[in-house]
Coordinates of C-alpha atoms in Angstrom, one line a residue:
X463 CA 61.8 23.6 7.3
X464 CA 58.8 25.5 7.0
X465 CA 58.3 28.7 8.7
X466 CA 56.4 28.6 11.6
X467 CA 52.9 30.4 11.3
X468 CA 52.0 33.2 13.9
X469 CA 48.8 34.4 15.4
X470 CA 46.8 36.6 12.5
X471 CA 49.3 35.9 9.7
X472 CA 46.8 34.2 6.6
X473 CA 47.4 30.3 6.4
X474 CA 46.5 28.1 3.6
X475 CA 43.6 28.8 1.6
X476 CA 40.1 28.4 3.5
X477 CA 42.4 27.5 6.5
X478 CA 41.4 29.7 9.9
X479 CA 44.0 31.5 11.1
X480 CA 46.0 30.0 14.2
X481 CA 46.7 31.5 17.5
X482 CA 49.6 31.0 20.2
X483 CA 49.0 29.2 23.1
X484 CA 45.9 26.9 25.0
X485 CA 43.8 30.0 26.0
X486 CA 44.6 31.6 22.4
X487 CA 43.9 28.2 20.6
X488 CA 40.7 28.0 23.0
X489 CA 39.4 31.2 21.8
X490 CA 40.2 30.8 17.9
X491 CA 37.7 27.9 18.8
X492 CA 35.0 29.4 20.4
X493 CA 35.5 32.2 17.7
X494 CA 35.0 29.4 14.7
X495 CA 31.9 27.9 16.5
X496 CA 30.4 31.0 16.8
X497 CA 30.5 31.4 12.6
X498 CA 29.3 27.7 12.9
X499 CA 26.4 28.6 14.4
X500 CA 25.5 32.2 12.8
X501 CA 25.5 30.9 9.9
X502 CA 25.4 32.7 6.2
X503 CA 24.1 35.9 8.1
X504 CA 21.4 38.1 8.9
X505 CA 20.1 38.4 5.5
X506 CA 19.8 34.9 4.9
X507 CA 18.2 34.4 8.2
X508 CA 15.7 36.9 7.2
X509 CA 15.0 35.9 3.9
X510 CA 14.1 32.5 5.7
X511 CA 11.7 34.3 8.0
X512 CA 10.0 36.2 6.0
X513 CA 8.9 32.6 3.8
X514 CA 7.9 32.0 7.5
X515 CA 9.8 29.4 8.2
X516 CA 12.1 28.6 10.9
X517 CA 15.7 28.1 10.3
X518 CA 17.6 24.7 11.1
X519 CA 18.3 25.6 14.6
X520 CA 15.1 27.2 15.8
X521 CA 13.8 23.9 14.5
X522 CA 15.9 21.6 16.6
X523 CA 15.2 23.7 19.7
X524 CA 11.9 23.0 19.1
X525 CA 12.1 19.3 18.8
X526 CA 14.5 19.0 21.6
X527 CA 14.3 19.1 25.1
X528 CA 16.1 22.3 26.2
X529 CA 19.7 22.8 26.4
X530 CA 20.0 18.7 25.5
X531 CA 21.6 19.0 21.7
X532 CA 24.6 17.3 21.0
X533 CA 25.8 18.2 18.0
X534 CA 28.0 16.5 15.5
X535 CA 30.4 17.1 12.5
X536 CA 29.5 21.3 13.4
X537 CA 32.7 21.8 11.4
X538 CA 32.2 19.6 9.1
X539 CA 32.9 21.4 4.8
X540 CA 32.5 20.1 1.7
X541 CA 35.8 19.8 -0.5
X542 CA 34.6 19.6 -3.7
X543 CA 35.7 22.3 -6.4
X544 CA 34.6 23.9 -10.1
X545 CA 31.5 25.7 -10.4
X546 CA 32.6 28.6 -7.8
X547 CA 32.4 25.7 -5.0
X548 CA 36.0 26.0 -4.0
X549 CA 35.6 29.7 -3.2
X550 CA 32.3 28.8 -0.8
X551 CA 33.3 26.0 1.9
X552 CA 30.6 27.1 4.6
X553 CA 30.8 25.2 8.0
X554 CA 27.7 22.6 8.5
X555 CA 27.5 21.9 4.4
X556 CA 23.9 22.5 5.0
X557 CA 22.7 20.2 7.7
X558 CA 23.1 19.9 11.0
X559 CA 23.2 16.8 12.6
X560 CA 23.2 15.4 16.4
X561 CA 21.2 14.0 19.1
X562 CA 19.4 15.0 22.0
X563 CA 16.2 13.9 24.2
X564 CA 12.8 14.7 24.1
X565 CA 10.6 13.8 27.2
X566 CA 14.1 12.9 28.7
X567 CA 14.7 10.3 25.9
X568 CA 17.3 10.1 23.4
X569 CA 16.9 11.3 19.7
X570 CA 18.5 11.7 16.8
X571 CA 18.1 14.5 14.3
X572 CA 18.9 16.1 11.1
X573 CA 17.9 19.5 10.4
X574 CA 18.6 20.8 6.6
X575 CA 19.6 24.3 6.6
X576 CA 18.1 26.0 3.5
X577 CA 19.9 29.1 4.2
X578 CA 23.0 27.3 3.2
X579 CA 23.2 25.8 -0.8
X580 CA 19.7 25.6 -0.6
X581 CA 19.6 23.0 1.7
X582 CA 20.7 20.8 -1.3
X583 CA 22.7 17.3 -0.5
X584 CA 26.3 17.5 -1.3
X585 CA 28.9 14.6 -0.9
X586 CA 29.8 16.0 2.6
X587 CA 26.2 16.8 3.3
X588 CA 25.1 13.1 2.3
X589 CA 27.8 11.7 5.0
X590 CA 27.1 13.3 8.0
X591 CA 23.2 12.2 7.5
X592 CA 24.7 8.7 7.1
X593 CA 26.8 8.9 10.5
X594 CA 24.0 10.3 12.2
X595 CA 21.9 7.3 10.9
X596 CA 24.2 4.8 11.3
X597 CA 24.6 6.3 15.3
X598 CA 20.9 6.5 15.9
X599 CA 20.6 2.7 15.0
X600 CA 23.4 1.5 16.7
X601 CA 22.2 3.3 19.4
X602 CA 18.4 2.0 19.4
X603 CA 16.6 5.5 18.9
X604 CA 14.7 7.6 17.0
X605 CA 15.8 9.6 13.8
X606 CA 13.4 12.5 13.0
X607 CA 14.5 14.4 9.9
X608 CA 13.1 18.2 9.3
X609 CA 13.8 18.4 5.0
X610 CA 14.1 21.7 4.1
X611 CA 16.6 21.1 0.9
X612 CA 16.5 21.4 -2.9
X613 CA 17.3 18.0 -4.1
X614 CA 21.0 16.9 -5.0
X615 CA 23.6 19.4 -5.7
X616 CA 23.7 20.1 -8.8
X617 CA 27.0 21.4 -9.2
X618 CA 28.8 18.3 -7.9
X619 CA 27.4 15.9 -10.0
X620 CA 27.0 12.0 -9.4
X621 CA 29.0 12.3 -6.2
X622 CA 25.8 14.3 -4.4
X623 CA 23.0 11.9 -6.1
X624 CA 25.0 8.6 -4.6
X625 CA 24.5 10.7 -1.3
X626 CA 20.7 9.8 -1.6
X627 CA 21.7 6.3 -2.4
X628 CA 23.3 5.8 1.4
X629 CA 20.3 7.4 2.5
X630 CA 17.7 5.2 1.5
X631 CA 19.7 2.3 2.2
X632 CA 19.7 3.3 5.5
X633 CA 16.3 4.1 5.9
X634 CA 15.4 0.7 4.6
X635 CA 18.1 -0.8 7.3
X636 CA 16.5 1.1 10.0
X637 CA 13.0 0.2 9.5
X638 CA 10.8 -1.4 12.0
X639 CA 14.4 -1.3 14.1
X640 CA 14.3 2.6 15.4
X641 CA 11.0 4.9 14.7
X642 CA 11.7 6.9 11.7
X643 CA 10.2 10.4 11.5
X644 CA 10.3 12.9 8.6
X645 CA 9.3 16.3 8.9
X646 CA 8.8 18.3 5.6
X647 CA 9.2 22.2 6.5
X648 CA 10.1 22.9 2.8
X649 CA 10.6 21.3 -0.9
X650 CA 11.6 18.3 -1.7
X651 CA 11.7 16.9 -4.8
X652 CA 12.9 14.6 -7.4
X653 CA 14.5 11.3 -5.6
X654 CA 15.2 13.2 -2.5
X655 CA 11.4 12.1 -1.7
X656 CA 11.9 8.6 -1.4
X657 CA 13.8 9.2 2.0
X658 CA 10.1 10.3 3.6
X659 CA 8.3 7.4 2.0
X660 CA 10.8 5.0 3.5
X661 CA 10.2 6.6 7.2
X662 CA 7.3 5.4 9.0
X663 CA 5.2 8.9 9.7
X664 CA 5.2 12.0 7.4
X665 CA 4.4 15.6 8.6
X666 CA 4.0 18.2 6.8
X667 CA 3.5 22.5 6.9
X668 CA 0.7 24.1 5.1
X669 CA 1.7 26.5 2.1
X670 CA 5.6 26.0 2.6
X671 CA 6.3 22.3 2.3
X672 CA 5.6 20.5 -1.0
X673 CA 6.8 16.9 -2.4
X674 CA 6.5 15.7 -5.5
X675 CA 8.8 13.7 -8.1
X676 CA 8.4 16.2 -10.8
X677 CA 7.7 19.5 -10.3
X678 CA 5.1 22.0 -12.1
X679 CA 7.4 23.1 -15.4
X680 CA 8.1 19.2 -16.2
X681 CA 4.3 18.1 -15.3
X682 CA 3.6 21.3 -17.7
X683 CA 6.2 20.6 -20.6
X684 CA 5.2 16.8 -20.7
X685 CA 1.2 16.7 -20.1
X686 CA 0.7 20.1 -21.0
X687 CA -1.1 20.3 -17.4
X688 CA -0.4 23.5 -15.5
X689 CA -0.9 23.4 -11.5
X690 CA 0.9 25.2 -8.6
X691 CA 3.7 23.7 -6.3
X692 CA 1.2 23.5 -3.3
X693 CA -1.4 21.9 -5.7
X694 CA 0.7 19.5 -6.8
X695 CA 2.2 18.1 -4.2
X696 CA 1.2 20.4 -1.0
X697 CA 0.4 19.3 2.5
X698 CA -3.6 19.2 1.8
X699 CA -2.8 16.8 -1.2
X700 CA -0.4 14.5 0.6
X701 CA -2.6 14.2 3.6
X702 CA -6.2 13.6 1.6
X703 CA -5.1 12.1 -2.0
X704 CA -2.0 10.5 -2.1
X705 CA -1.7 9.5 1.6
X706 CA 1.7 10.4 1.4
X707 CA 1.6 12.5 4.4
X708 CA 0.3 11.5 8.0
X709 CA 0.2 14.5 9.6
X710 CA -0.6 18.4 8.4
X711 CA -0.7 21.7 10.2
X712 CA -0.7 25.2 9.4
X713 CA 2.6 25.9 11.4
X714 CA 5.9 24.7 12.1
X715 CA 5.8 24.7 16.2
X716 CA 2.3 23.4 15.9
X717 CA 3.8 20.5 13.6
X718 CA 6.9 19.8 15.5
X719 CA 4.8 19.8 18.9
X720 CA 2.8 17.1 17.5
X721 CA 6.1 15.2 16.6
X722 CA 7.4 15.6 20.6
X723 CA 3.6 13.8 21.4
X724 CA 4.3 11.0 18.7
X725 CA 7.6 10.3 20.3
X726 CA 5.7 10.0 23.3
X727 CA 3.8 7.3 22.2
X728 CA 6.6 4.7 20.7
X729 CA 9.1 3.0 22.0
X730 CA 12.7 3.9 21.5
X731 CA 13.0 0.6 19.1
X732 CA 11.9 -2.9 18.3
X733 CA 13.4 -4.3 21.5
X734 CA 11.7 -1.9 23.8
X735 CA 7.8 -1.8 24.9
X736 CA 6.2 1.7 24.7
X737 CA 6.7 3.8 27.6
X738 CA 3.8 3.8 30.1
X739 CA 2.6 6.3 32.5
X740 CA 0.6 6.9 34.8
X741 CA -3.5 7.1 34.2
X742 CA -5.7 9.3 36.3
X743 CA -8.8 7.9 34.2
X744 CA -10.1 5.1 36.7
X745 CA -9.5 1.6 34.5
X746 CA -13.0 0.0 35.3
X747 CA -14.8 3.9 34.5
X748 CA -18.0 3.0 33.0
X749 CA -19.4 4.3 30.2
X750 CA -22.9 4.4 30.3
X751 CA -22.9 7.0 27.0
X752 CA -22.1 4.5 24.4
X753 CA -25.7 2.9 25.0
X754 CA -27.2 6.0 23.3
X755 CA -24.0 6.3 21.0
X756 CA -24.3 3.5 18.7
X757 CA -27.8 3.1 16.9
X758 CA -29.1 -0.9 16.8
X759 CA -30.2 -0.4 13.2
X760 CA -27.1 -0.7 11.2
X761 CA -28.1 1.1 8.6
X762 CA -27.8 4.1 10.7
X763 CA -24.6 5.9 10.8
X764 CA -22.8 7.4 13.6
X765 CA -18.9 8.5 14.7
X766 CA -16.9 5.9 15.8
X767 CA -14.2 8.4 17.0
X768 CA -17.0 9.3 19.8
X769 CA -16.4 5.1 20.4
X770 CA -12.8 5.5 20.7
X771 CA -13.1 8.7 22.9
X772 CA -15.3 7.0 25.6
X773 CA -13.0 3.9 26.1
X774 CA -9.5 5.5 25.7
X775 CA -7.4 7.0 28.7
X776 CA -9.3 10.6 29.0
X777 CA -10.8 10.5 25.4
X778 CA -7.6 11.6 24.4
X779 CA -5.7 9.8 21.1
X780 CA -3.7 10.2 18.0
X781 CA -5.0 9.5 15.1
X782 CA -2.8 8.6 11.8
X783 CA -4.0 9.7 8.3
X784 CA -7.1 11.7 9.8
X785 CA -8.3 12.9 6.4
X786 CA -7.1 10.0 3.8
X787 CA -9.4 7.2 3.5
X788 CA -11.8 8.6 6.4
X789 CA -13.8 5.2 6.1
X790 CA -11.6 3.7 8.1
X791 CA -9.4 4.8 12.0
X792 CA -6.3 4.4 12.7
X793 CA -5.1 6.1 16.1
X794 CA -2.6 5.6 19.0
X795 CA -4.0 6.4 22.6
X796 CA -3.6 5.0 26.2
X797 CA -5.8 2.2 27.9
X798 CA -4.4 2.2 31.7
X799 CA -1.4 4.1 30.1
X800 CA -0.4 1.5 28.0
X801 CA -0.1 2.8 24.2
X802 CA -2.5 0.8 21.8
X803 CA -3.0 1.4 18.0
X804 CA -6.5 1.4 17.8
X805 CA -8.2 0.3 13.9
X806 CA -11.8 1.1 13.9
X807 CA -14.3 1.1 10.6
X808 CA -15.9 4.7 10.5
X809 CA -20.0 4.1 9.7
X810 CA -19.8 8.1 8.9
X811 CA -17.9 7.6 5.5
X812 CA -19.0 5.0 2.9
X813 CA -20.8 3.2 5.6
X814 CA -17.5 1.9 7.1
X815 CA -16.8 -0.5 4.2
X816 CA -13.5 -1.3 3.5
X817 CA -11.6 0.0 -0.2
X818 CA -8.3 0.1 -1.4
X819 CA -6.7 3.0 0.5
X820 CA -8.4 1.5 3.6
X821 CA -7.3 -1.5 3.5
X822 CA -4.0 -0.2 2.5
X823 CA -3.7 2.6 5.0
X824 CA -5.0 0.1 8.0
X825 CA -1.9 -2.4 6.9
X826 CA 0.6 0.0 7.3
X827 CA -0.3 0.9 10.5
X828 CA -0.9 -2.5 11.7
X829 CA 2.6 -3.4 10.6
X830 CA 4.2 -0.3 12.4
X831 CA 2.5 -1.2 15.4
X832 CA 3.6 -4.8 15.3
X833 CA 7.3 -3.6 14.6
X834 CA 7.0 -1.4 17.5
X835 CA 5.5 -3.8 20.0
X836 CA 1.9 -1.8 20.3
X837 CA -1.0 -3.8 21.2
X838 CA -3.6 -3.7 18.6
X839 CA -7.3 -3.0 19.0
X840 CA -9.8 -3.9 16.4
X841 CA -13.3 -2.1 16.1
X842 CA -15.3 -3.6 13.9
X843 CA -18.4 -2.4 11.8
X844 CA -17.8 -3.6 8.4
X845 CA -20.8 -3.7 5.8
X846 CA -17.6 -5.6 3.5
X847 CA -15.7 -4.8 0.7
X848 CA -17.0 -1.7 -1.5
X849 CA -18.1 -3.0 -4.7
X850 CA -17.3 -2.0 -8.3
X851 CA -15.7 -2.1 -11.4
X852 CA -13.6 0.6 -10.3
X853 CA -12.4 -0.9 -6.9
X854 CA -12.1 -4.2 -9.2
X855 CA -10.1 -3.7 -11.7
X856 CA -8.1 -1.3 -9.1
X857 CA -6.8 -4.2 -7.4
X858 CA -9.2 -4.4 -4.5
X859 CA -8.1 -8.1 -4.3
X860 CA -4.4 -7.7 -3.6
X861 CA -4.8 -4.4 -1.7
X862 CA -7.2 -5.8 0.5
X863 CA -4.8 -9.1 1.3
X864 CA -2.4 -6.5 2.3
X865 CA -4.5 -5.8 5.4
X866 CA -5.0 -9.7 5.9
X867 CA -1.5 -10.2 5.6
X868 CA -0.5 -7.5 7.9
X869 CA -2.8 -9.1 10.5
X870 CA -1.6 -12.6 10.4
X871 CA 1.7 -11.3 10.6
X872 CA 1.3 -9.6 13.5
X873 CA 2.4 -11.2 16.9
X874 CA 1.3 -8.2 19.5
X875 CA -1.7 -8.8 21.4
X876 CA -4.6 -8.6 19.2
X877 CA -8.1 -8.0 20.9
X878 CA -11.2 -7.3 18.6
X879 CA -14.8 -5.9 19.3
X880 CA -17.4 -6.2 16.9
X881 CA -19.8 -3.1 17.8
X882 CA -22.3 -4.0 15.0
X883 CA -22.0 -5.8 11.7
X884 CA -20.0 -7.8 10.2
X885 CA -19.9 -9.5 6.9
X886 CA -18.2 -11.5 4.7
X887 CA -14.3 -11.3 3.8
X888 CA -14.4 -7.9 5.5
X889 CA -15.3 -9.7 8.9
X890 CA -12.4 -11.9 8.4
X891 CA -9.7 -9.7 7.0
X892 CA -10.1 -7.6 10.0
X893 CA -8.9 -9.6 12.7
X894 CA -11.5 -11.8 13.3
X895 CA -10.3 -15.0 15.6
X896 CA -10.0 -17.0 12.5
X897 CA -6.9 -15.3 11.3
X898 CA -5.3 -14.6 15.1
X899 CA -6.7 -12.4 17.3
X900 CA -5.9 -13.4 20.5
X901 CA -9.3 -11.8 22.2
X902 CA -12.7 -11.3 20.5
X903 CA -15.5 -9.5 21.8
X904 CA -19.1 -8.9 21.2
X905 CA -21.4 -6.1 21.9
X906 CA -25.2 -7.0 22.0
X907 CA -25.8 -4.8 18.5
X908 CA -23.4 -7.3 16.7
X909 CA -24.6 -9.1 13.7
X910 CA -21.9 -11.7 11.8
X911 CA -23.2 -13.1 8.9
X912 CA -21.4 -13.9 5.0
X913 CA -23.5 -11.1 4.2
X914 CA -26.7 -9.1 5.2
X915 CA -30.1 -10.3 6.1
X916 CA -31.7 -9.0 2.8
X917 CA -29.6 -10.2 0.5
X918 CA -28.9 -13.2 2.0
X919 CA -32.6 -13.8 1.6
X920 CA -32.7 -13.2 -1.7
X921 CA -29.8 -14.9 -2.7
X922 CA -30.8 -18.4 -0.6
X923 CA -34.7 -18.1 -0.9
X924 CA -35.0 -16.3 -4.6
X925 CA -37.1 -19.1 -6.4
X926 CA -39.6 -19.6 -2.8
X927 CA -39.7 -15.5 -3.4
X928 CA -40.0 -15.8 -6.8
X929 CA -42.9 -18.0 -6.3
X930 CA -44.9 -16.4 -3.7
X931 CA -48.7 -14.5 -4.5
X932 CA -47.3 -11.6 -2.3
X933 CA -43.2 -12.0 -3.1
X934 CA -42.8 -8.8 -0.9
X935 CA -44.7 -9.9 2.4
X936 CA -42.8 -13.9 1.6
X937 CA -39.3 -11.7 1.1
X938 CA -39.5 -9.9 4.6
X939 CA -41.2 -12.7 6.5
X940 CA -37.8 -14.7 5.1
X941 CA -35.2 -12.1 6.0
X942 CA -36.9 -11.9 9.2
X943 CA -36.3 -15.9 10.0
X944 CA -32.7 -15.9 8.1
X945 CA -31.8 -12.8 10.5
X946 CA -33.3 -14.9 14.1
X947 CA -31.6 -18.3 12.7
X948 CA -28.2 -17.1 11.8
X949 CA -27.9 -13.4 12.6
X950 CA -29.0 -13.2 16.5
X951 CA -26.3 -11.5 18.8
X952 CA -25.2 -15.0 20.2
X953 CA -24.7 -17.0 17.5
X954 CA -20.6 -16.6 17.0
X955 CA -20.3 -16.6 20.6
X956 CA -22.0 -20.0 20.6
X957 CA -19.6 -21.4 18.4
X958 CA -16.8 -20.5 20.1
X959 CA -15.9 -17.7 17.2
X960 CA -15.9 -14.8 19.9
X961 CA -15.2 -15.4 23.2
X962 CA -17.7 -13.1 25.0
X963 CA -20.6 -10.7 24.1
X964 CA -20.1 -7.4 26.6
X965 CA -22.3 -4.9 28.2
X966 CA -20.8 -2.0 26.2
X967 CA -20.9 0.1 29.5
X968 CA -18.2 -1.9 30.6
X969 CA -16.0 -1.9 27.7
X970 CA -12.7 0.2 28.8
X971 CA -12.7 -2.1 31.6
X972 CA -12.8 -5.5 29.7
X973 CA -10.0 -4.5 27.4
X974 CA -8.2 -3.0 29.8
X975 CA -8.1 -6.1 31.7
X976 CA -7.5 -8.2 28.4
X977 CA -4.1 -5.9 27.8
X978 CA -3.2 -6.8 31.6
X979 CA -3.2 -10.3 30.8
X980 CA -1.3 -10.4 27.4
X981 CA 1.4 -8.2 28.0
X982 CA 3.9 -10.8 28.2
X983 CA 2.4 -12.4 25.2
X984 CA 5.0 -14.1 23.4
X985 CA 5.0 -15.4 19.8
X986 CA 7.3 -16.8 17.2
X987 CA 7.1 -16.1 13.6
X988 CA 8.5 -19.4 11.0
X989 CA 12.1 -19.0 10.6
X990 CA 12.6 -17.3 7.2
X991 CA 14.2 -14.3 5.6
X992 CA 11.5 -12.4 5.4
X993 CA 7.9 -13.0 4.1
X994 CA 6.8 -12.0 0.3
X995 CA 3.7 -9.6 1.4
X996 CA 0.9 -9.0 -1.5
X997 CA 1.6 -5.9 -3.6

């Protein structure tokens, strides 16, 4: 029989040591939880600090409503030996997973904790990201991850890099199910990125978050090209080159505070509407200001986020890749406090035309707001496509059927407004009635045409031109009769291709009115496994 084992005597190896009793069990508890939660010590809490980051925990209080964390697996150590691993079995393995409620609603987190293995994903580590996954989908609500880790763990092998396997499986499982949100408050590197590119928003930190696929000394070893961490793959690059990353801010409590308003705006999964509140910003307010915003001549630019802040609930909104392909909005904001993902062309960059990353930033967001149930509103002032060999041979073709695809795809209510021009393919591909929309309106400004008045002249009258004494006065006095034939304000509106042209004054209140009306909108997609979207 084996001896009994008394309070304070050493147990097994790694074991804690047992006390007599309820009240002395209770304490040894209370006594392990309290390790649990200091962590690897001062030091290593310091050392965090002083990179000025946040550690796990301080994170999670952050994202969390107060006192609201649930947290799971706490105890939770890794069993793998070799490599000194057996003689370091800290509680958490690294991460720290659980669920709470922000804005009083349930969410799901995972919080890396650099201070322990680096943040890097062990076998242990790997599974207690998959519970929490595989509870936050069950369960119908968001997962936000804050990635503060080194990549796999190095010392156990194949076993850690499956880990990442589980991962993005789930993450493709979960998405357009639950909101997925991943916040990068550190490295991350080699496969370990996929997991964010999977999610449906990115944020990221200035300075102490970076993500690339290989780092600096394999960039430098292979292309002989030398560049920093943070000019590789730093928040400023993610958020204006690559379009990795949605969101960037200087600071972490400035970054997770945005991620608390995000939440805000979506719905706790596919099944459930957005929440709505309450709007102090009268739904028929006027806006007598737009009449001097937009200039009739479309060759004029102006900011279309001045559009969107007249007609949205107290000019106040969200916008989604702010500084990667600029020519084109994409924002969530209130009408009547009902969330709408607002797409807009923006006249102040590249004339508004529509490129690659346009077309393939605006499809993304279209499709999350269709997964998500968000109404979508369309602002249109579209010169077209941007031409060029470049944009050609790029793939402008199959980029820009990503956006048309997105649209046709989408079963939300769909309500356009053409503010000014609109030609060609670009006039279709973004929501025009053609491909769907359920609403389409007109402001008096609007001009829909294949192409503009100029070089539709010259294209259709070129040999009359051609031909003229004076082919300059014959030119203009043509573009001037092709423009009041087939260009005047009425003319789709006459055909039944938009349903009404508005006093812009009154535009918050039209669409307003519109979303009233389609919010039990209801349509079916064809039965199918799931559609083959252009790549």
């Amino acid at each position: 029989m084996a001896p009994i084992q008394r309070a304070g005597e050493a147990g097994p190896a790694g074991a804690p040591e047992q006390a007599d009793g309820l009240r002395g069990r209770t304490a040894e508890l209370h006594g392990i939880r309290a390790r649990a939660l200091a962590g690897p010590g001062e030091k290593a809490t310091a050392a965090q600090h002083a990179k000025g980051k946040l550690t796990a925990r301080e994170r999670i209080e952050l994202l969390l409503d107060a006192g609201s964390f649930q947290e799971v697996e706490q105890l939770r150590r890794h069993r793998a030996a070799g490599f000194g691993l057996e003689a370091k079995k800290p509680y958490t393995d690294g991460v720290i997973t659980g669920w709470g409620t922000v804005h009083g609603r349930t969410v799901f987190v995972y919080a890396h904790d650099f201070r322990i293995f680096g943040g890097a994903l062990g076998e242990a580590h790997a599974q207690k990201i998959h519970k929490i996954m595989d509870m936050a989908i069950a369960a119908g609500a968001p997962l936000v991850s804050l990635n503060d880790g080194a990549g796999a763990r190095i010392q156990e092998g194949v076993s850690a890099l499956a880990g990442y396997g589980g991962i993005f499986q789930r993450n493709t499982r979960a998405s357009g199910v639950i909101p997925q949100i991943s916040v990068m408050l550190g490295p991350c590197a080699g496969g370990a990125a996929y997991s964010p590119a999977l999610t449906d928003f990115v944020f990221m930190v200035r300075e102490t978050s970076q993500m690339f696929i290989t780092g600096p000394d394999v960039v430098k070893a292979v292309t002989g090209e030398e560049i920093t961490q943070n000019g590789l793959g730093g928040a400023d690059v993610h958020a204006e080159t690559s379009g990795v990353c949605h969101f960037a801010y200087d600071d972490e409590e400035t970054c997770i505070a945005e991620v608390r308003y995000l939440l805000s705006l979506l719905p706790q999964n596919n099944r459930e509407n957005p929440p709505r509140v309450e709007s102090a910003d009268p739904a028929d307010r006027r806006s007598d200001v737009l009449l001097d915003l937009v200039p009739a001549d479309g060759n004029r630019p102006y900011d279309m986020a001045k559009v969107i802040e007249e007609i949205v609930d107290d000019g106040d909104y969200l916008e989604v890749h702010e500084r990667w392909a600029r020519n084109i909005i994409c924002a969530l904001a209130r009408l009547d406090g009902r969330v709408v993902g607002i797409i807009a062309n923006q006249p102040q960059t590249l004339a508004g035309v529509l490129d690659i990353e346009a077309s393939e930033k605006a499809a993304r967001f279209v499709q999350m707001c269709d997964a998500f149930n968000i109404a979508l509103i369309t602002l249109l002032d579209v010169p077209g496509f941007l031409p060029g060999v470049g944009q050609e041979h790029g793939g402008i073709i199959r980029h820009g059927a990503k956006l048309l695809y997105a649209y046709c795809n989408a079963t939300v209510p769909r309500i356009s407004l053409i503010v000014r021009k609109a030609y060609g393919g670009a006039y279709i591909v973004m929501d025009s009635q053609s491909i769907g929309a359920d609403l389409t309106y007109a402001w008096p400004t609007n001009e829909i045409a294949v192409m503009g008045a100029e070089g539709a002249a010259n294209v259709v009258f070129r040999r009359q031109i051609a031909a003229a004494p004076d082919p300059d006065a014959m030119r203009a006095r043509l573009v001037k009769e092709y423009r009041a034939e087939l260009m005047h304000p009425y003319y789709a509106v006459e055909r039944g291709l938009v349903d009404d042209v508005i006093d812009p004054t009154e535009t918050r209140e039209v669409l307003v009115r519109a979303l009233a009306m389609l919010r039990l909108k209801h349509a079916d997609l064809p039965s199918r496994k799931h559609g083959n979207p252009p790549q």
